[in-house]
Coordinates of C-alpha atoms in Angstrom, one line a residue:
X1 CA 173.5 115.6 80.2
X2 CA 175.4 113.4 82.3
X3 CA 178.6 111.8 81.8
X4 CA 177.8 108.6 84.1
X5 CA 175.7 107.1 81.7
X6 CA 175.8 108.5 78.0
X7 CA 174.2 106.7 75.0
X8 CA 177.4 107.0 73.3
X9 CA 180.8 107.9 73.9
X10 CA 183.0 109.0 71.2
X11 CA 187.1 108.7 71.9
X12 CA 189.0 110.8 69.9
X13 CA 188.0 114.1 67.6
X14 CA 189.7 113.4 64.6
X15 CA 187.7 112.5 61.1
X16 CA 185.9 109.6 62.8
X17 CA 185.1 110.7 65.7
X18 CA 183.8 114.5 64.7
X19 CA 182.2 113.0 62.0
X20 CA 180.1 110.5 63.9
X21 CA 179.3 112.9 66.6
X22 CA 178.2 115.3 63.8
X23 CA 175.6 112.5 61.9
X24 CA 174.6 111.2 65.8
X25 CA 173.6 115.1 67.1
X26 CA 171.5 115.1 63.3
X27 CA 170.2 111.4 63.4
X28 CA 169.4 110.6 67.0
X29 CA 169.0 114.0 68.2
X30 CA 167.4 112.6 71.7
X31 CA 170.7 110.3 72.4
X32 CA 173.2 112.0 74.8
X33 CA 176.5 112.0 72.9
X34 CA 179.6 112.5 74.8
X35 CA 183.0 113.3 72.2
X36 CA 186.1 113.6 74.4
X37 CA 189.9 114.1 73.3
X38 CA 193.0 115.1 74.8
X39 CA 192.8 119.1 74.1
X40 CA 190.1 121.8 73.2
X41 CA 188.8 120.9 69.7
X42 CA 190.4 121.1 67.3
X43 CA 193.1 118.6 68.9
X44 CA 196.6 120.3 67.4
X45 CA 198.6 116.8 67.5
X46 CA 195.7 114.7 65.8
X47 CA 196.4 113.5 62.2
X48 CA 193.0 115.6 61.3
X49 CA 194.7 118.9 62.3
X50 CA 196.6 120.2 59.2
X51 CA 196.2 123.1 57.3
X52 CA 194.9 121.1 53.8
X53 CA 193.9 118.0 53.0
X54 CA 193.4 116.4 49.4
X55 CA 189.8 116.1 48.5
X56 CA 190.0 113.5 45.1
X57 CA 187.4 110.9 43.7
X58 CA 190.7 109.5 41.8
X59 CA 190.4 106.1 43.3
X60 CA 191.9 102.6 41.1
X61 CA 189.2 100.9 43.5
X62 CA 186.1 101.1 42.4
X63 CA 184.6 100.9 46.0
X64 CA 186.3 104.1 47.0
X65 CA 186.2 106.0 43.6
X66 CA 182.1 105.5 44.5
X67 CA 182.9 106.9 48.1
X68 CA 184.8 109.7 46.9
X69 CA 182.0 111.1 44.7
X70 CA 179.8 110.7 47.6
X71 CA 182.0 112.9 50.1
X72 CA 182.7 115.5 47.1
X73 CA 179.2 116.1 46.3
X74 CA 179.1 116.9 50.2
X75 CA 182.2 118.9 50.2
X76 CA 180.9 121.0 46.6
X77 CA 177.1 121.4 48.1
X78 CA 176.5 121.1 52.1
X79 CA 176.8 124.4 53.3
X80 CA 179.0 123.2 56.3
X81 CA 181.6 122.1 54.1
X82 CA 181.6 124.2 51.1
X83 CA 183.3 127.0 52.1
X84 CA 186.5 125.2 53.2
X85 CA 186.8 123.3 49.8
X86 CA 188.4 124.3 46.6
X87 CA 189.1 122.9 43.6
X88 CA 192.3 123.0 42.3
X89 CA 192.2 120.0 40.4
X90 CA 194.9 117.4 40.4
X91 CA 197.5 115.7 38.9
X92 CA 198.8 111.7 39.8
X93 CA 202.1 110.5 38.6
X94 CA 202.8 107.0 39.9
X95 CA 204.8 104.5 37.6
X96 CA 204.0 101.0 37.4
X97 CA 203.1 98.0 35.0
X98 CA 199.3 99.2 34.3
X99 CA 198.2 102.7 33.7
X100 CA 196.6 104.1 36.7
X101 CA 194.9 106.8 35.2
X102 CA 193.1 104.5 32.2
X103 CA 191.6 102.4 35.5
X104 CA 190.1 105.6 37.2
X105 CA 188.9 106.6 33.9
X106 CA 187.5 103.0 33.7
X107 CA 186.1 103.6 37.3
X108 CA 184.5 107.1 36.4
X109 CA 182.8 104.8 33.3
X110 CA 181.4 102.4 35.3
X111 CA 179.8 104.6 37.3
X112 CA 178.2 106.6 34.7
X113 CA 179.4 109.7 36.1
X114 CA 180.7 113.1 34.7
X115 CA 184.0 113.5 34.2
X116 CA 186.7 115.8 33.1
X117 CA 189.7 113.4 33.6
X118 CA 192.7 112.8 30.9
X119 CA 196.2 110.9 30.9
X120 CA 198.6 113.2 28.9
X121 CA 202.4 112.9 28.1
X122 CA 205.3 114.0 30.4
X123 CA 206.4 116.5 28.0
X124 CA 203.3 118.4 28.2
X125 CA 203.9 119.1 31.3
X126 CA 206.5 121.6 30.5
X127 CA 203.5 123.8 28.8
X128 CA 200.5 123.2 31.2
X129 CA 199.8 124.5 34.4
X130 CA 201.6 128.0 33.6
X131 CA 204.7 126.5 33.5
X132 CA 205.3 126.0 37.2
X133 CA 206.7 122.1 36.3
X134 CA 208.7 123.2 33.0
X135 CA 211.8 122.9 34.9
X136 CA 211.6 118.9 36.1
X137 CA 212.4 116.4 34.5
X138 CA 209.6 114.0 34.0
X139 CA 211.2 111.6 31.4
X140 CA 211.5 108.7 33.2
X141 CA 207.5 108.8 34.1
X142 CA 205.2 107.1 31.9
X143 CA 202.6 109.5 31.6
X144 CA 200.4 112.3 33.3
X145 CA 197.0 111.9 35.0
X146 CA 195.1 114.9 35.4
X147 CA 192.1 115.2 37.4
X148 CA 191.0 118.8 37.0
X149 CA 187.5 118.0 39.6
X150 CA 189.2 117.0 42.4
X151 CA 191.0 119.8 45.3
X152 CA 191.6 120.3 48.3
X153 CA 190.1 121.4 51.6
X154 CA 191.6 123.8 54.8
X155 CA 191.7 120.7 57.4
X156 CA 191.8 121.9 60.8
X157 CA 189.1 124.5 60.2
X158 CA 187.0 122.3 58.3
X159 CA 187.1 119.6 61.3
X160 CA 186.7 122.6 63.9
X161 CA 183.4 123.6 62.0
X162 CA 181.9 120.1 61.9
X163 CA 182.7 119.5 66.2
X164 CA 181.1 122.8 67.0
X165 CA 178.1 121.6 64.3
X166 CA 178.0 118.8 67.1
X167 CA 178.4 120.5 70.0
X168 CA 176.1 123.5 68.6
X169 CA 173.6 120.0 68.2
X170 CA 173.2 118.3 71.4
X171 CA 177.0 116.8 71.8
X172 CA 178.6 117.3 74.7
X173 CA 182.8 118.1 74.3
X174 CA 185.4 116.7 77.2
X175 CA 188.8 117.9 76.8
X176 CA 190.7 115.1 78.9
X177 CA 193.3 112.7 78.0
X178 CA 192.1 108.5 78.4
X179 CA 193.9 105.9 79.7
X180 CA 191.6 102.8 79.6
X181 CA 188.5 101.3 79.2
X182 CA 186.5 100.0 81.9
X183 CA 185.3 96.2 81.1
X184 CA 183.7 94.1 82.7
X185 CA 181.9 90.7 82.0
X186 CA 183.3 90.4 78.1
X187 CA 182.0 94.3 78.1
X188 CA 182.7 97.6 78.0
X189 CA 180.8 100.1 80.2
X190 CA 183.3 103.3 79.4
X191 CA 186.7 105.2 79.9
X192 CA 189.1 105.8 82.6
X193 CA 190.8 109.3 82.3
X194 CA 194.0 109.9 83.2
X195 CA 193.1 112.1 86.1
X196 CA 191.4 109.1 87.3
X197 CA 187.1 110.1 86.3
X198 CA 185.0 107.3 84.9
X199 CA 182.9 107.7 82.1
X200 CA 180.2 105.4 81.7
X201 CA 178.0 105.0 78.8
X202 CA 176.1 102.2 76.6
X203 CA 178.2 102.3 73.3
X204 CA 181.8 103.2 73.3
X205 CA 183.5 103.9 69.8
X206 CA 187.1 104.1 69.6
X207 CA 188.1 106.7 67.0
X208 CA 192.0 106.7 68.3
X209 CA 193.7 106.4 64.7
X210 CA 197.4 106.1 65.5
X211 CA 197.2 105.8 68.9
X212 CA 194.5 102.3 69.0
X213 CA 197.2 99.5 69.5
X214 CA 198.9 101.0 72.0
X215 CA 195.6 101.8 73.9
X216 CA 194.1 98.8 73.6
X217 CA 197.3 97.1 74.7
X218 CA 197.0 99.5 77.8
X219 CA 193.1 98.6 78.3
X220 CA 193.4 94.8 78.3
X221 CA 197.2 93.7 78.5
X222 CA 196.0 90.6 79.4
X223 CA 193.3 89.7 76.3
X224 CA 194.8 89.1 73.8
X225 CA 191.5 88.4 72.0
X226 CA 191.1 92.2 72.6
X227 CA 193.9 93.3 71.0
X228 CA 194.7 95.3 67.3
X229 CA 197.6 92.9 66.5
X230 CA 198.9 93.2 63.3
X231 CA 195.4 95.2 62.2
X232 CA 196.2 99.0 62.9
X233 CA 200.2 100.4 62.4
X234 CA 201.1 103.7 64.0
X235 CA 202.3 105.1 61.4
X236 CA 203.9 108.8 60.5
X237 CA 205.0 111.3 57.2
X238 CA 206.4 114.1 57.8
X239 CA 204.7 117.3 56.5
X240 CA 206.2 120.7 55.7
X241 CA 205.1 123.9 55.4
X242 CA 207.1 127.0 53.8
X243 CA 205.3 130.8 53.5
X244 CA 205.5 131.9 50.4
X245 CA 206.0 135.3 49.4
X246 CA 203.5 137.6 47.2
X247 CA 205.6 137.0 44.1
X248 CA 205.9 132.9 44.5
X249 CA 201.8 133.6 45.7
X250 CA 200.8 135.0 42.2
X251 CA 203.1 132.3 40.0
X252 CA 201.7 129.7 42.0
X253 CA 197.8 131.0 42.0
X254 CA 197.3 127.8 40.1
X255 CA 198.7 125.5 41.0
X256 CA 197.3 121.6 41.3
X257 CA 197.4 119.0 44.3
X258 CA 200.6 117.1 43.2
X259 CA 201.2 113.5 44.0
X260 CA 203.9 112.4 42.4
X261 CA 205.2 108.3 43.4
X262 CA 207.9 107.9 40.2
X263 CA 209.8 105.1 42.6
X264 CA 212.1 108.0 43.9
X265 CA 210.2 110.8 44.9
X266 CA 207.2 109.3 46.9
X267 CA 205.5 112.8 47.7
X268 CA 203.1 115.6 47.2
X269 CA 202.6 119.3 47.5
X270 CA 199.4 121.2 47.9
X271 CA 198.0 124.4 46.7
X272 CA 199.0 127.5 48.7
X273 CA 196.2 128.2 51.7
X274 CA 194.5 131.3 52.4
X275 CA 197.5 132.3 54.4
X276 CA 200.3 131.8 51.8
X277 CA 201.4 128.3 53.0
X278 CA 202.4 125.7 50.8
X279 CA 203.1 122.3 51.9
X280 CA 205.1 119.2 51.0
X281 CA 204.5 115.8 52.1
X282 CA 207.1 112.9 51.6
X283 CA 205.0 109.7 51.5
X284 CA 207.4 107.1 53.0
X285 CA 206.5 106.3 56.1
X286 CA 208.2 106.1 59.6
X287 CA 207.4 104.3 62.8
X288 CA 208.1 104.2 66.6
X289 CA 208.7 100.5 68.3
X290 CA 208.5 100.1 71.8
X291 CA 207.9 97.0 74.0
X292 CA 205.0 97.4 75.8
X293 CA 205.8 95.2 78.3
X294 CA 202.4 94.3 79.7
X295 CA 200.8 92.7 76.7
X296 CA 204.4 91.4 76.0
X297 CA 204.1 93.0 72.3
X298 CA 206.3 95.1 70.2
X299 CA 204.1 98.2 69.0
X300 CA 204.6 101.0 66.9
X301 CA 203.3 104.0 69.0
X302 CA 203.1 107.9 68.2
X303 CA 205.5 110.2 69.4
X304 CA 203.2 113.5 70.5
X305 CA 205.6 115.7 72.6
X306 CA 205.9 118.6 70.8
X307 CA 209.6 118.6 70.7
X308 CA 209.9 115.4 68.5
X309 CA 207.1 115.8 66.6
X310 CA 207.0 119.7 65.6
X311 CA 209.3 121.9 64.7
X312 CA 208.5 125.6 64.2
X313 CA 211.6 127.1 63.4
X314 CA 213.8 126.6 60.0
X315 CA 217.1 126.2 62.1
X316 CA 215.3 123.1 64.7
X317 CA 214.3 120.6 61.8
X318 CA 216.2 118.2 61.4
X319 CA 218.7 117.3 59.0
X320 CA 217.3 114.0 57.1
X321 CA 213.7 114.7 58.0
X322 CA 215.1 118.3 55.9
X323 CA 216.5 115.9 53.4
X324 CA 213.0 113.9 52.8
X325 CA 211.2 117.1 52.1
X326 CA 213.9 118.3 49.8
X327 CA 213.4 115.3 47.6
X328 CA 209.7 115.8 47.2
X329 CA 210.5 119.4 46.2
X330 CA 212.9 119.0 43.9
X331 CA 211.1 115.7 42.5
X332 CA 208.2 118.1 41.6
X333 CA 209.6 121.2 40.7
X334 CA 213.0 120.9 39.5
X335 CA 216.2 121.8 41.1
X336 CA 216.2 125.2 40.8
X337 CA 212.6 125.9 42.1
X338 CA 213.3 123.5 44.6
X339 CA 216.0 126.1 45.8
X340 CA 213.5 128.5 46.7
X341 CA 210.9 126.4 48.3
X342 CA 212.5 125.7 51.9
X343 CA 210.0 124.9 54.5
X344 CA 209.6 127.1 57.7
X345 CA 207.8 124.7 59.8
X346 CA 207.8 120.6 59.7
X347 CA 205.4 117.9 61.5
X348 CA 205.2 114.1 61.7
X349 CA 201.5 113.7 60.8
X350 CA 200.6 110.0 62.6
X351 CA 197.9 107.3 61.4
X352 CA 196.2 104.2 62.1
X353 CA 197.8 102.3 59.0
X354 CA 195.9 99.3 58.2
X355 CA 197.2 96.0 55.9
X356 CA 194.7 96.6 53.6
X357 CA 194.2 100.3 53.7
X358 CA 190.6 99.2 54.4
X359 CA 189.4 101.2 57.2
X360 CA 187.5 99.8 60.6
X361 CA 184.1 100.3 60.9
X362 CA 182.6 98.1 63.3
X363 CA 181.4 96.3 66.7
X364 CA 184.4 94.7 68.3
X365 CA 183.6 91.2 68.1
X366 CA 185.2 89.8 71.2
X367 CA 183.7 93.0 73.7
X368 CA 180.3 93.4 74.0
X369 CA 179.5 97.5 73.4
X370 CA 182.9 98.4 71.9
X371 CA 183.0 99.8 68.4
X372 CA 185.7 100.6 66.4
X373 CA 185.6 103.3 63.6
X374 CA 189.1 104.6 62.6
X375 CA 192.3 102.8 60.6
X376 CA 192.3 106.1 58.0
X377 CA 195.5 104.6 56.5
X378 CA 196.4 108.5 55.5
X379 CA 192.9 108.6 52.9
X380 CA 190.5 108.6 55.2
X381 CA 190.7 112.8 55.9
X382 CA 188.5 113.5 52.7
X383 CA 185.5 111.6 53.9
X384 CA 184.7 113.3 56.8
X385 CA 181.5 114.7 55.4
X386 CA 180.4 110.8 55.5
X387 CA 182.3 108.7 57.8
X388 CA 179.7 109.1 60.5
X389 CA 176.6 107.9 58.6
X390 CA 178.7 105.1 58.2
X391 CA 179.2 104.8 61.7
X392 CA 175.7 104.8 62.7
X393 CA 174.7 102.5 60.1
X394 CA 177.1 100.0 62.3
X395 CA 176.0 100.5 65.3
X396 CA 171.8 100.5 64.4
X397 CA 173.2 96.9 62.5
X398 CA 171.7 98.1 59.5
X399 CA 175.3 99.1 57.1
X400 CA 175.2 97.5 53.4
X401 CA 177.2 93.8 53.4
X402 CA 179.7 95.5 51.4
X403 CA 181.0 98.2 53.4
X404 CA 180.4 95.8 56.7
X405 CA 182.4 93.5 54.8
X406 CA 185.3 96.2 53.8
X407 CA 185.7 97.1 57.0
X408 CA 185.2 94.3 59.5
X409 CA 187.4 93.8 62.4
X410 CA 187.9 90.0 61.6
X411 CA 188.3 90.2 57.2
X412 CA 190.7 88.0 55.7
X413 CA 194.3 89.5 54.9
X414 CA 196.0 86.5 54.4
X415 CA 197.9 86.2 50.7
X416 CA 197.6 90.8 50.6
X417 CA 200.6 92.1 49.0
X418 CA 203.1 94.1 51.0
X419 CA 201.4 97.4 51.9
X420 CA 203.5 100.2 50.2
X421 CA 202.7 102.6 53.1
X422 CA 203.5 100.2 55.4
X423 CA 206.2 101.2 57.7
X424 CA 209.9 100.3 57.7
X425 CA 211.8 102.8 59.0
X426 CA 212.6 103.7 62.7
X427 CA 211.8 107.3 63.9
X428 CA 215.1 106.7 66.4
X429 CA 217.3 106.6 63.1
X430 CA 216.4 110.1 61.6
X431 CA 219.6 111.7 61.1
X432 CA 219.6 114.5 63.4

């Protein structure tokens, strides 16, 4: 196959981009497929590469809840998948004037699927699940929803398995960092790499999550028609991991995805992996604002050097991103438990944030053969079994009003309330 003039070029190998050249290498097996990121897949500073990811159908909008059962049936049955998903079950806490688990039940209704789902009081939490949570205090929560279907799934391997599926089918894998696309006439004919190769092909689909603004700002400083605006936030959590020993490994055997959002907490643990890792995520976001002076805008961009983005060693982390993760602990688990659950190594896990928390699946309507198909607004990991027939349905014109609706480049988001993800904090004040 050759790179000067493939049918389609995929940028970027995280969930959009392995997942699309996965369903292109099945559907259009006589297409040449070109899928290039910055490193040998799996890329380690992608928002894909993690050790788990929650798998959950436990959507309050109806439009993902009927996603969600799509991409688990794939995760429960497709023998790519399978054996990278577990179900742990899992349990939502998340205050507010309505009752979020009586509208998923709704959902689950409405649908006329199967379900195992129940909203239980806070003090029966001290009982359940072993009695790993009978030390928190829950009483300002107004009650317990418990999803015992839903899991988890080991990310990086998972999204390893499904690029080599690609490659293994036809696609062919460039490990090089982009700097541009080439356009010309109101088109785009490809990518400029850093080291200065052009790769030319008839559809080009950005799958650069956290990283599109700031690219496309790069691309086309000058078109402002071009550019994400206000559409796509690079946005970061920060993610810990703490190895667990063989006594915490059999109390915790059982233990449920956790997302707990009480108005203080704002995080979630996962189940321990294969490898006796547990992880904490605080879900308050953080972002990066620089002045990209070309363009003239202010953008949030990632920060992907190693050294401000990973920490490997208890004594490096630093102190408030320490602090976050000791909230979501503690908030969980108790005081005491949290005591014993100090993490070993911490991450800033970067995403294309969207207003809406809609994703963006679709031509770019100002730039002849550009796509877009990323904007996974930190939910988009679990459908990666999917994404890509999605994808393809876009580009062959022929994806359902509704989705092409959902995800358009140009939908409306004026009057949207404030998105709670959305950024408000600056990386450069982390206490250090």
């Amino acid at each position: 196959m050759s790179t000067s003039g493939a049918d389609y070029l995929i940028v970027g190998g995280g969930v959009f981009g392995a997942s699309t050249a996965l369903h292109l290498s099945k559907l259009k097996p006589s297409a040449s497929v070109v899928l290039i990121d910055r490193t040998p897949f799996p890329c380690p500073i992608a928002a894909s590469y993690d050790i788990n990811k929650a798998v959950r159908t436990d959507y309050e909008d109806l439009f993902y809840c009927r996603l969600g059962l799509q991409t688990l049936d794939r995760w429960r049955n497709d023998p790519l998948f399978e054996k990278y998903y577990h179900q742990s079950g899992m349990i939502t806490i998340k205050n507010g004037p309505e009752s979020i688990g009586s509208k998923i039940i709704d959902n689950f209704k409405k649908l006329n699927v199967h379900y195992e789902a129940e909203v239980f009081s806070p003090d029966e939490m001290k009982t359940r699940f072993d009695g790993l949570f009978a030390n928190a205090d829950y009483s300002h929560v107004d009650e317990i929803y418990w999803n015992p279907l839903s899991g988890w799934a080991e990310a990086d391997r998972a999204v390893e398995a499904t690029i080599k599926a690609a490659v293994d089918g036809g696609v062919m894998y460039i490990a090089a960092s982009v700097s541009a696309l080439l356009l010309s006439d109101g088109a785009c004919t490809g990518v400029q790499t850093a080291d200065g190769q052009m790769l030319y092909a008839d559809h080009v689909i950005l799958s650069t999550g956290a990283g599109t603004a700031k690219f496309l700002a790069d691309s086309a400083p000058n078109q402002r028609g071009l550019q994400a605006g206000r559409r796509i936030t690079a946005a970061a959590v920060c993610e810990a991991a703490t190895d667990v020993s063989e006594e915490q490994r059999e109390k915790y055997r059982n233990m449920p995805v956790f997302v707990l959002d009480d108005g203080v907490t704002q995080g979630e643990t996962m189940p321990i992996t294969p490898n006796g890792q547990m992880k904490f995520i605080r879900d308050v976001t953080w972002k990066n604002t620089i002045k990209h002076h070309e363009s003239g805008q202010s953008l949030s961009v990632p920060i992907t050097t190693p050294s401000r983005s990973q920490w490997s060693s208890p004594s490096d982390i630093p102190m408030g991103l320490r602090e976050e993760i000791d909230t979501v602990v503690k908030g969980i688990y108790g005081e005491e438990e949290g005591k014993k659950l100090q993490p070993n190594t911490l991450r800033m896990c970067w995403d294309g944030l969207t207003q809406d928390n809609d994703w963006y699946i679709c031509p770019h309507p100002r730039c002849k053969n550009l796509y877009i198909a990323t904007g996974g607004s930190f939910h988009g990991w679990k459908f990666l079994p999917i994404l890509g027939e999605f994808v393809i349905q876009m580009l062959d014109g022929t994806l359902p009003s509704e989705q092409a609706e959902h995800w358009a480049w140009d939908r409306k988001m004026e009057g949207l309330p404030p998105n709670p993800l959305e950024p408000l904090r600056e990386l450069r004040d982390i206490k250090a």
